Every structure is written in structure tokens, then in C-alpha cells.
């Protein structure tokens, strides 16, 4: 259906229509069951650990086929089913009116419902239930997280509502990725690649050194663990604009994993990884090899780092040779290094020397 | 022996010690110990006698009792029944002679050894010196006669002394006796006179008792059953239940000419073949005259009985109250929310004494006793329909009931449960523990029977409590459905942009299913659903690790939800 109507409609319109129909379908499903005099129950895919599988072909985590039920005939579940229907109606209204609400706002709106929430936690779970059940992201549903997105700097022109923004002309801090990034349209783009960095310190270093122009790239400051909106943005530029993505993080298990979540998705959001994971994104560093090759200043690995590295070694997302080698190497040298450690050779060294060498390595 | 020598005058002192004289000196042997107990025993004796008399005459007993307080520990008791009355010539014998017309028969009986009424008169006279007043109305040659008498007891001679007598215009038969007592006390305590009447009514639902207490309050205990109980028959003693002394007594009083015929006619289940066996084992010549029996022979015979096998004794001499009657009695007096009763089949203890255990259990309503404004459980013990109100501690009934694991039947705090437990033991020979006849010896077979009977009732109570809880839950649950189903369907219709369909059938279905779940009919399904629910809910962190249970905010939420249905 969606494919047939695709012509002449923007990405935004298509998503809106898809989500709206999904929500409406949920209501129809329940009513049809009632008309057949059956007790309606909604299949909700399981989000338990046992049902999260790494999909080798897709190269990200997906949900398995296990599911539970929310039945109208079960005293314990009827409230949750009821809340789900209310949330669905609330979201359908948001989608129709092209508005968004934070989950906190929804919690307050629910006060007026026939079955209200007792806690924020309760409403979060039902929101997630709906997300999983319909296979849509919560951004599609108009439900926004509270957190900020990351910053983008570089030559890309976006249409956010009626405003055209070029991310190279949005000040030195760049364009801030909003939770509603899916409603933003890409109008034009003059770059060849994307380089994402873990810290805003590195982001500003790159802006100051004109890295965007020198490498013809967008600079993305992840601000630590990347928010859903940031991951969604990276996926979109990778897929819609065909830009290769490189991620430069600290040379420690946490830096590795921030990159990995962007690449292969997280277990927790396995149900929406198809919208969030960018399997083709590449890790640019800092690797254990870099620590040795560039003779970087280091810190000793802490016990928790060692433990974490050993966990990563077993994680299916790290099973290729590159990661296995780097993890083993880091464990062997027992050292870790931050992105900023290149400053040992001067503030400009990372942009002047390291990035060109790494890009050369990765792109050829 | 010189006549002026100090010491016993055998001729005068010893010979004249009558039963009355004996009991005057040993009134505790009649149960008259303690102020509350003494009065209760008086009630017991008079009521029991009235019942026995009425039942023997085929009359439904109706008793009017009035207890007036004259002074501290000084009361006048008026006790009036509708029995057949006592012919004038016998009135003073009944009330003034100990052991008069005593019944030493092997028969199920309420009464004691025929001391009852005269004991009461004795106590009255001993404590107040006042005479007894009796009006007796009885039939003689088809005519109703009435007599009003005032008399005292001649303790030394074990007989009455008439003081006044006049004719009384009789309308119907019955006896009314008026006695005064001192050093007694009326109390509402468990051992008190009022409680005695209350319990009597449960064991004797065919009776009616009107009682006016010292404060002038009138209690009417209505009749719950209209059938005069069948009179118990006398049965011959069973070989396993007799002692050597019993055999000797039989031998002294029998009309039989030989041991053989004496044994077969005085004992049940005793055939000629059996007598021959005994003869063979003991070597006793069974053709001897009973009057010549020696104690050694009697002992040998009884010893032989113990080793032999006999059929259980006949049980047609035992007349239980009957579970229906007990139920009526309990309902009438306790107005309980739930009642269950049982009359077990006759069995024997000590190998040859048959008995029947009857039990009743009442829950809720006025069952149990109010102590400090809280209802507590109570045990009502009976032997041959007579309430046993003293010496509860050592009694077989108490022991049996305390040995039951009540928690198994869903009664976590038995003491604080509005529960009345009734146990009646019916037997021609209730094995009382002491002279007061207030507690039953804990023979293993008796304790076992009481346990079995009561546990059966407890299971029924458990079912009732469960069903009641389920009904309450059902109501609560169907409320949840009734509240949520329409709201959810309307909301779903809005979501699906369709009309609201007819949903009464679905609502009925879920309500019904909820009940089935409660009754445990589809427990498996429910468990499965809960498991699937847990599957959805399991929390994972960003790295795919399951969040520790204690740290998850989901847990608190789930607990809250549980509470909602546990209120």
C-alpha cells in the first residue's frame, strides 16, 4: 500500500500515513474481535533478553518471534490493554495534527482518561508496548524523549517545518538534531561523508580547523551515547543521501560501544533498530592499534574496563576480525586513550595528520 | 464394751450413715464445688430430669425457669416443666431420697445415679435451711390431679418430712419446684447457668426453655425441632466392656441357674459356643451355680474375654441427636452464616464399648463467644446430649480438637474466629474422667473419631470460606470488567474509526472466565499468560543486560497492581 502511494509524497507524508493506518488498524482489530464475539487480545512482541537476536544479514539486533498477550479477558492485563488503546488514540491525534508530545506530557494528559496511569514508568511501558506492537518508532507516534539531540556542522540544507537551514550557517555549534528529525526533509547536500565524534570538545576542534571543508564532511557531535534522534539522523543521511559514516570515539570499551550502538543498534531498542542502525558506518578510532602506532598518552585499563572488554569480545556485534583483534590488543597492552590525546602532538595534529591518514586507510 | 466409754457408738452412728448424710458431708461429690459451678449443677440436674421425664412420656419438653436474686449469693429458683408430673406418693421420694429408683442399667442416659434432684434439695437445705416447695400435676386413672407440697429433707433417714400439703387445681401435667440457695452465684461465664441453658438447647433442639434471669430479662429459647427423641433401649453389656466385679454383680443378681446361662443372658454377643471356649481355656465348670462364683473365677473369665474376639456390640441402644437435629439447634441458637453437622457410625473403644460421635460446626453470625467485643471460637462438649461445662482441659473432646491442624483448613487464627465447635459423644458407658462427669477420658478410638468427624466438617467450612472469597473476588473482578470493557471498546472504536459494536456477550464471557480462573478451573492458562506477560515486561538496559529485579521500577508497579485486587 505504502509503496503504491509513494509517488508524489514526501518521506514525512508517507511515514505519517503509515503510522496513522497502523494505529487505526489496532482499533479495528479489537472491534472486529468484539463483533465476532471473541475476547480481544493484542499480541505484543516480547522484549525479553530471550527474544533479542542479532540478525547476521541485517547486521543489527532484531526481535525474535516470541510474543505475549494483552487480553481484555485478564484482570491483570485489561488495564494495560485499555491504556494502550488510549495511548494509541492520543498518538493518532498527534500524528493527524502533526504534533508531538513528550512522554511526560502524555502522562499528564492521561489523568483525564478512563484508565489513567499511576506512574510515569507505567506510561513509558505502555508507550513502548505500542511501539513494539505496531513496529513503529515512538517518534513516528509523536512521542518524544526529553533528551537533546546532537549537533551537526557542515554543508547540508534541511527543511524543518517551513524553515530552511544550512547546518554550516547555524553558528559554530551547528544545527541541533531535534527529536522530530523524521519530519525534517533533506533539501540539499554538498558533502561526501560524515564524521561523528564522541565529545563536543573534538567537535569544536574540528569546526575550528575547518575539518568540514578539508574533508568535505559533516561533523556530528554525539555527546556521549547517541540519542535516538541522532542515530536516526545518521541512518537517514547514510541511506537517503548515500554518505559514508565514520565514527571517532575514545579508545576504550565505552567508546567502542557508543560506535557499535550506532552501527548495529542496541538490544533494548531491538524492535526499532531497523530505523536506527547504520550497519555500514565504520569505526575510525581510536583503536588499540592507534594507541601503539601513534604512541598516544594512555591510562591504565581499570578492572571494569577489562571486564567490559571481555564482554564485548563475546558480543555477536564484535565478532569480526577487526574488533576481535583490537579488543585483544587493548587487553594485551592494558591501556586506553581518549580522542584528545592526539593533542600531545599539538592541537591541530588530529585534523592535520590523524584524520587524513585514517580516511585514507578506510576509504581505500 | 462399756457404754460410757468414748468412741464410736457402732449401733447408732455407723448404721445410720445414709446416702444423704454422706453427701451432706461430701457435697463436692455431687459436683457442688464453687459458687458458679454449684448453681450450674442445679440447673443441670433439674433440666435433665425434666427432659428425661418428658421424653419418657412422649412429651416435647418445655421448661420455665426463673432465677430471682434476694441478696448477694442468695437466690430463689423456680423450675417448672410440662412433664408427666410425679404422683403424690413419690414426690418426696424423688426429692428427698438419695439413690431412690436409681437406674443401674446399661443404658444411654443423661442423668447421673439418681442423686440429681435430691442433691439440689440437699444443697438448698444446707445453705438456707429453707424447705422445698413443689407443685406436681399428674394423671391418675385418666384424671389430672394436682398437689402443692412444702417439705424438708430428713438427712439422717434419707427421706422427706412433709410440712404443708394442699390440693392444687391442675390444668395440665408437670412439676414446678421452688428452691432457695445461698453461696451460689449466677454468671454469664462459660461455666455459668446461662451458658448451660444455651448449650443444652443446641444439644436438645426439641426442647423449649424460657428463662428469666436475676435482672428480670426474659430469654426464650425456641424449639427448633418437633420430634421427641427416640428413647434409648437397654442393651446387654459387651464382654470387652465388663470387669470382674461386674461379672460378680451379675452372678449375685441373676435368675440363671448355671454360669453358662448366666453369661449368655447377661452379656451381648455371647453364645454357648463361646462359653465352651471359655470353659476350655479357663478350666472353669460352666454348670456351677452363679451364687457360688468366686472372684478369681470372674477375673479369669474377664481375662479370657480380653483375648477373645467378639462381634462389635449391638448399637441399637444408642440414639444420637442426629445431624439434622444438631443443625437445627445450631441454626436456632447461633444464627450462623455457615453450619455443617455430622453423625458418625457407631464404633467401639476398648474393644467393646460402642459409642457414636456427633459433631457440628457453626461459623459466623452469633457463633463463637464474644470476649472483649471480639468473637472468639468456642468448644461445646456434650455427652449423651448433656453439656460438659467443666474440666475442659483433660477432656478427649478438647484434646481431639486441639490436635487438629486448623491452618490446613484455612483457619490461621482459630482462637479469633467466630466459630462454635460442637461434639457429642453418645454411649451407654461414657468413660468419664472424674466423679463430676464433666470430661471424657481420651481413649485413642474416641479421640480419633472426634478428629475424623471434625476434620470432615472443617473441610466443608474451608470450601465455604473459599467460595465466599471467590464470590467476593468475582464481584470485584467483574466490577473491573464492567468498568473497563465499555470504556476500552469505545476507545477502540474511536481508534478504528468505526461504530461501537454490541459487546454484552464479550463482557459476559470475560466475567465468566474470571470466575473460572478464580475457582482454579483454568489455572494453567492463567499461569501461562502471566509468564508471557513477564516476557513482555522483562527490562533490558542499553547493553542488552537484564536489569536486576531489585533495581527495576517495574516491580513496584506490579506490586501495586497486586494490592489492588488483594484489598
Coordinates of N, CA and C in Angstrom, one line a residue, chain A residues 20 23-24 26-28 30-31 34-35 37-40 44 46-49 52 66-70 72-80 82 85-86 88-89 92 114-115 118-119 121-122 125 129 225 231 257 261 266-268 308 311 317, chain B residues 477 480-481 483-485 487-503 505-506 509-510 513-514 517 526 529-533 535-546 552-554 557-558 560-562 564-565:
Chain A
X20 N -0.4 6.4 10.9 CA -1.9 6.6 11.2 C -2.7 5.4 10.9
X23 N -2.2 2.7 13.6 CA -2.9 2.9 14.8 C -4.4 2.6 14.6
X24 N -4.9 3.1 13.5 CA -6.3 2.8 13.2 C -6.6 1.3 13.1
X26 N -5.2 -1.0 14.7 CA -5.2 -1.6 16.0 C -6.6 -1.5 16.6
X27 N -7.2 -0.4 16.4 CA -8.6 -0.2 16.9 C -9.6 -1.1 16.1
X28 N -9.4 -1.2 14.8 CA -10.3 -2.1 14.0 C -10.1 -3.5 14.4
X30 N -9.4 -4.8 17.3 CA -10.2 -5.0 18.5 C -11.7 -5.1 18.3
X31 N -12.2 -4.1 17.5 CA -13.6 -4.1 17.2 C -14.1 -5.3 16.5
X34 N -14.5 -8.1 18.8 CA -15.8 -8.0 19.5 C -17.0 -8.4 18.7
X35 N -17.0 -7.9 17.4 CA -18.1 -8.3 16.5 C -18.2 -9.8 16.3
X37 N -17.7 -11.7 18.6 CA -17.9 -12.2 20.0 C -16.8 -12.9 20.6
X38 N -15.6 -12.5 20.2 CA -14.4 -13.1 20.8 C -13.8 -12.1 21.8
X39 N -13.0 -12.6 22.7 CA -12.4 -11.7 23.7 C -11.1 -11.2 23.0
X40 N -11.0 -9.9 22.8 CA -9.9 -9.4 22.0 C -8.6 -9.5 22.9
X44 N 1.7 -8.8 21.7 CA 2.8 -7.8 21.9 C 4.1 -8.6 21.9
X46 N 7.7 -9.9 22.5 CA 8.4 -9.9 23.7 C 9.7 -9.1 23.6
X47 N 10.0 -8.3 24.6 CA 11.2 -7.6 24.7 C 12.2 -8.2 25.6
X48 N 12.0 -9.4 26.0 CA 12.9 -10.0 27.0 C 14.2 -10.4 26.3
X49 N 15.2 -10.6 27.1 CA 16.5 -11.0 26.5 C 16.4 -12.2 25.6
X52 N 15.7 -11.3 21.9 CA 16.5 -10.3 21.2 C 17.6 -11.1 20.5
X66 N 9.0 -14.4 19.5 CA 8.2 -14.6 20.7 C 7.3 -13.4 21.1
X67 N 6.2 -13.7 21.6 CA 5.3 -12.6 22.0 C 4.5 -13.0 23.2
X68 N 3.9 -11.9 23.8 CA 3.0 -12.1 24.9 C 1.6 -11.5 24.5
X69 N 0.7 -11.7 25.4 CA -0.6 -11.1 25.0 C -1.2 -10.2 26.1
X70 N -1.8 -9.2 25.6 CA -2.6 -8.3 26.5 C -4.0 -8.6 26.2
X72 N -8.2 -8.7 26.9 CA -9.3 -8.0 27.6 C -9.9 -8.9 28.6
X73 N -9.7 -10.2 28.6 CA -10.3 -11.1 29.5 C -9.5 -11.4 30.7
X74 N -8.3 -10.7 30.9 CA -7.5 -11.0 32.0 C -7.4 -9.8 32.9
X75 N -7.8 -10.0 34.1 CA -7.9 -8.8 35.1 C -6.6 -8.1 35.1
X76 N -5.5 -8.8 35.1 CA -4.2 -8.1 35.3 C -3.8 -7.3 34.0
X77 N -4.3 -7.8 32.9 CA -3.9 -7.1 31.7 C -4.9 -6.1 31.1
X78 N -6.1 -6.2 31.6 CA -7.1 -5.4 30.9 C -6.8 -3.9 31.1
X79 N -6.2 -3.5 32.2 CA -5.8 -2.1 32.4 C -4.8 -1.7 31.3
X80 N -3.8 -2.5 31.2 CA -2.7 -2.2 30.2 C -3.2 -2.2 28.8
X82 N -6.3 -1.4 28.0 CA -7.0 -0.2 27.9 C -6.1 1.0 27.8
X85 N -4.8 1.4 24.3 CA -5.8 1.9 23.3 C -5.9 3.4 23.5
X86 N -5.9 3.9 24.7 CA -5.9 5.3 25.0 C -4.7 6.0 24.4
X88 N -2.9 4.9 22.0 CA -3.0 4.8 20.6 C -3.8 6.0 20.0
X89 N -4.9 6.2 20.7 CA -5.8 7.3 20.3 C -5.1 8.7 20.4
X92 N -2.7 8.9 17.6 CA -3.3 9.1 16.3 C -3.6 10.5 16.2
X114 N -10.1 7.3 30.9 CA -10.9 6.3 31.7 C -10.1 5.4 32.5
X115 N -8.9 5.1 32.0 CA -7.9 4.3 32.8 C -6.6 5.1 32.8
X118 N -0.7 5.2 36.8 CA -0.4 5.6 38.2 C 1.0 6.2 38.3
X119 N 1.9 5.7 37.4 CA 3.3 6.2 37.5 C 3.7 6.5 36.1
X121 N 6.5 5.5 34.9 CA 7.0 4.2 34.5 C 6.0 3.4 33.8
X122 N 4.8 3.4 34.3 CA 3.7 2.7 33.8 C 3.4 3.2 32.4
X125 N 6.1 2.2 29.8 CA 6.0 0.8 29.4 C 4.9 0.6 28.3
X129 N 5.1 -0.6 24.6 CA 4.3 -1.7 24.1 C 3.7 -1.4 22.8
X225 N 26.8 8.8 24.6 CA 25.9 7.8 24.0 C 24.8 8.5 23.1
X231 N 20.9 9.0 16.1 CA 21.1 7.7 15.4 C 20.2 7.7 14.1
X257 N 31.7 1.0 22.3 CA 30.3 0.6 22.2 C 29.4 1.7 21.8
X261 N 26.7 0.9 18.9 CA 25.2 1.0 19.0 C 24.7 1.8 17.8
X266 N 21.0 -1.2 19.5 CA 21.1 -1.6 20.8 C 20.1 -2.8 21.1
X267 N 20.3 -3.5 22.1 CA 19.4 -4.6 22.4 C 18.1 -4.1 22.9
X268 N 18.2 -3.1 23.7 CA 17.0 -2.5 24.3 C 16.0 -2.0 23.2
X308 N 34.5 -5.3 30.9 CA 33.6 -4.8 29.8 C 34.2 -5.3 28.4
X311 N 33.4 -8.8 27.8 CA 32.0 -8.9 27.4 C 31.8 -8.6 26.0
X317 N 28.0 -8.6 17.9 CA 28.3 -7.4 17.1 C 29.8 -7.2 16.9
Chain B
X477 N -13.8 -8.5 40.6 CA -13.3 -8.6 39.2 C -14.3 -8.3 38.2
X480 N -14.3 -4.8 37.7 CA -13.2 -4.3 36.9 C -13.6 -4.4 35.4
X481 N -14.1 -5.5 35.1 CA -14.5 -5.7 33.7 C -15.6 -4.8 33.3
X483 N -16.3 -2.0 34.5 CA -15.9 -0.6 34.4 C -15.0 -0.4 33.1
X484 N -14.1 -1.4 32.8 CA -13.2 -1.1 31.8 C -13.6 -1.5 30.4
X485 N -14.3 -2.6 30.3 CA -14.7 -3.2 28.9 C -15.4 -2.1 28.1
X487 N -15.4 1.1 28.3 CA -14.5 2.3 28.0 C -13.5 1.9 27.0
X488 N -12.9 0.7 27.1 CA -11.9 0.3 26.1 C -12.5 0.1 24.7
X489 N -13.7 -0.5 24.7 CA -14.4 -0.7 23.4 C -14.7 0.6 22.7
X490 N -15.2 1.5 23.5 CA -15.5 2.9 22.9 C -14.2 3.5 22.4
X491 N -13.2 3.4 23.2 CA -11.9 4.0 22.8 C -11.3 3.3 21.5
X492 N -11.5 1.9 21.5 CA -11.0 1.2 20.3 C -11.8 1.5 19.1
X493 N -13.1 1.8 19.2 CA -14.0 2.2 18.1 C -13.5 3.5 17.6
X494 N -13.2 4.4 18.5 CA -12.7 5.7 18.1 C -11.4 5.6 17.3
X495 N -10.6 4.7 17.8 CA -9.3 4.5 17.2 C -9.4 3.9 15.8
X496 N -10.3 2.9 15.7 CA -10.5 2.2 14.5 C -11.5 3.0 13.5
X497 N -12.0 4.1 14.1 CA -13.0 4.9 13.3 C -14.1 4.1 12.8
X498 N -14.7 3.3 13.8 CA -15.9 2.5 13.5 C -16.9 2.8 14.6
X499 N -18.0 2.2 14.4 CA -19.1 2.3 15.4 C -18.8 1.4 16.6
X500 N -19.5 1.6 17.7 CA -19.3 0.8 18.9 C -20.2 -0.5 18.7
X501 N -19.6 -1.6 18.7 CA -20.4 -2.8 18.5 C -21.1 -3.3 19.8
X502 N -22.0 -4.2 19.6 CA -22.7 -4.8 20.8 C -21.6 -5.6 21.5
X503 N -21.5 -5.4 22.8 CA -20.4 -6.1 23.5 C -20.8 -6.8 24.7
X505 N -22.1 -9.7 25.1 CA -21.7 -11.2 25.1 C -20.2 -11.3 25.6
X506 N -19.4 -10.4 25.0 CA -18.0 -10.5 25.4 C -17.8 -10.2 26.8
X509 N -18.7 -13.1 28.8 CA -17.7 -14.1 28.6 C -16.5 -13.9 29.5
X510 N -16.0 -12.6 29.5 CA -14.8 -12.4 30.4 C -15.1 -12.5 31.8
X513 N -15.2 -16.1 32.6 CA -13.9 -16.7 32.6 C -13.1 -16.3 33.9
X514 N -13.3 -15.1 34.3 CA -12.6 -14.6 35.5 C -13.0 -15.5 36.7
X517 N -11.3 -18.9 36.4 CA -9.9 -18.7 36.9 C -9.8 -18.8 38.4
X526 N -3.9 -19.4 33.0 CA -3.6 -18.2 33.7 C -2.1 -18.0 33.9
X529 N -0.3 -17.2 30.8 CA -0.5 -15.8 30.5 C 0.4 -14.9 31.3
X530 N 0.5 -15.2 32.6 CA 1.3 -14.4 33.4 C 2.8 -14.5 33.0
X531 N 3.2 -15.7 32.6 CA 4.5 -15.9 32.1 C 4.8 -15.0 30.9
X532 N 3.8 -15.1 29.9 CA 4.0 -14.3 28.7 C 4.0 -12.8 29.0
X533 N 3.3 -12.4 30.0 CA 3.2 -11.0 30.5 C 4.6 -10.6 31.0
X535 N 7.3 -11.9 30.1 CA 8.2 -11.9 28.9 C 8.2 -10.6 28.3
X536 N 7.1 -10.0 28.2 CA 7.0 -8.6 27.6 C 7.7 -7.6 28.4
X537 N 7.5 -7.8 29.7 CA 7.9 -6.8 30.7 C 9.4 -6.8 31.0
X538 N 10.1 -7.9 30.7 CA 11.5 -8.0 31.2 C 12.3 -6.8 30.7
X539 N 13.0 -6.2 31.6 CA 13.6 -5.0 31.3 C 15.1 -5.2 30.9
X540 N 15.5 -4.6 29.8 CA 16.9 -4.7 29.4 C 17.5 -3.3 29.3
X541 N 18.8 -3.2 29.7 CA 19.4 -1.9 29.6 C 20.0 -1.7 28.2
X542 N 20.6 -0.6 28.0 CA 21.2 -0.2 26.7 C 22.1 -1.3 26.1
X543 N 22.8 -2.0 27.0 CA 23.7 -3.0 26.5 C 23.1 -4.4 26.4
X544 N 21.9 -4.5 26.6 CA 21.2 -5.8 26.4 C 21.3 -6.6 27.6
X545 N 21.6 -6.0 28.8 CA 21.6 -6.8 30.0 C 20.3 -6.7 30.7
X546 N 19.8 -7.8 31.3 CA 18.6 -7.7 32.1 C 18.8 -6.9 33.3
X552 N 14.6 -2.7 39.2 CA 13.7 -2.3 38.2 C 12.5 -1.6 38.8
X553 N 12.1 -0.5 38.2 CA 11.0 0.2 38.7 C 9.7 -0.5 38.3
X554 N 9.8 -1.5 37.5 CA 8.6 -2.3 37.1 C 8.0 -3.0 38.3
X557 N 5.6 -1.3 40.5 CA 4.4 -1.1 39.8 C 3.5 -2.4 39.8
X558 N 4.2 -3.5 39.6 CA 3.4 -4.7 39.6 C 2.9 -5.0 41.0
X560 N 2.0 -2.9 43.2 CA 0.8 -2.0 43.4 C -0.4 -2.6 42.8
X561 N -0.2 -3.2 41.6 CA -1.3 -3.7 40.9 C -1.9 -4.9 41.7
X562 N -1.0 -5.8 42.2 CA -1.4 -6.9 43.0 C -2.3 -6.4 44.2
X564 N -4.1 -4.0 44.5 CA -5.4 -3.5 44.1 C -6.5 -4.6 44.2
X565 N -6.1 -5.8 44.0 CA -7.0 -6.9 44.0 C -7.0 -7.7 45.3

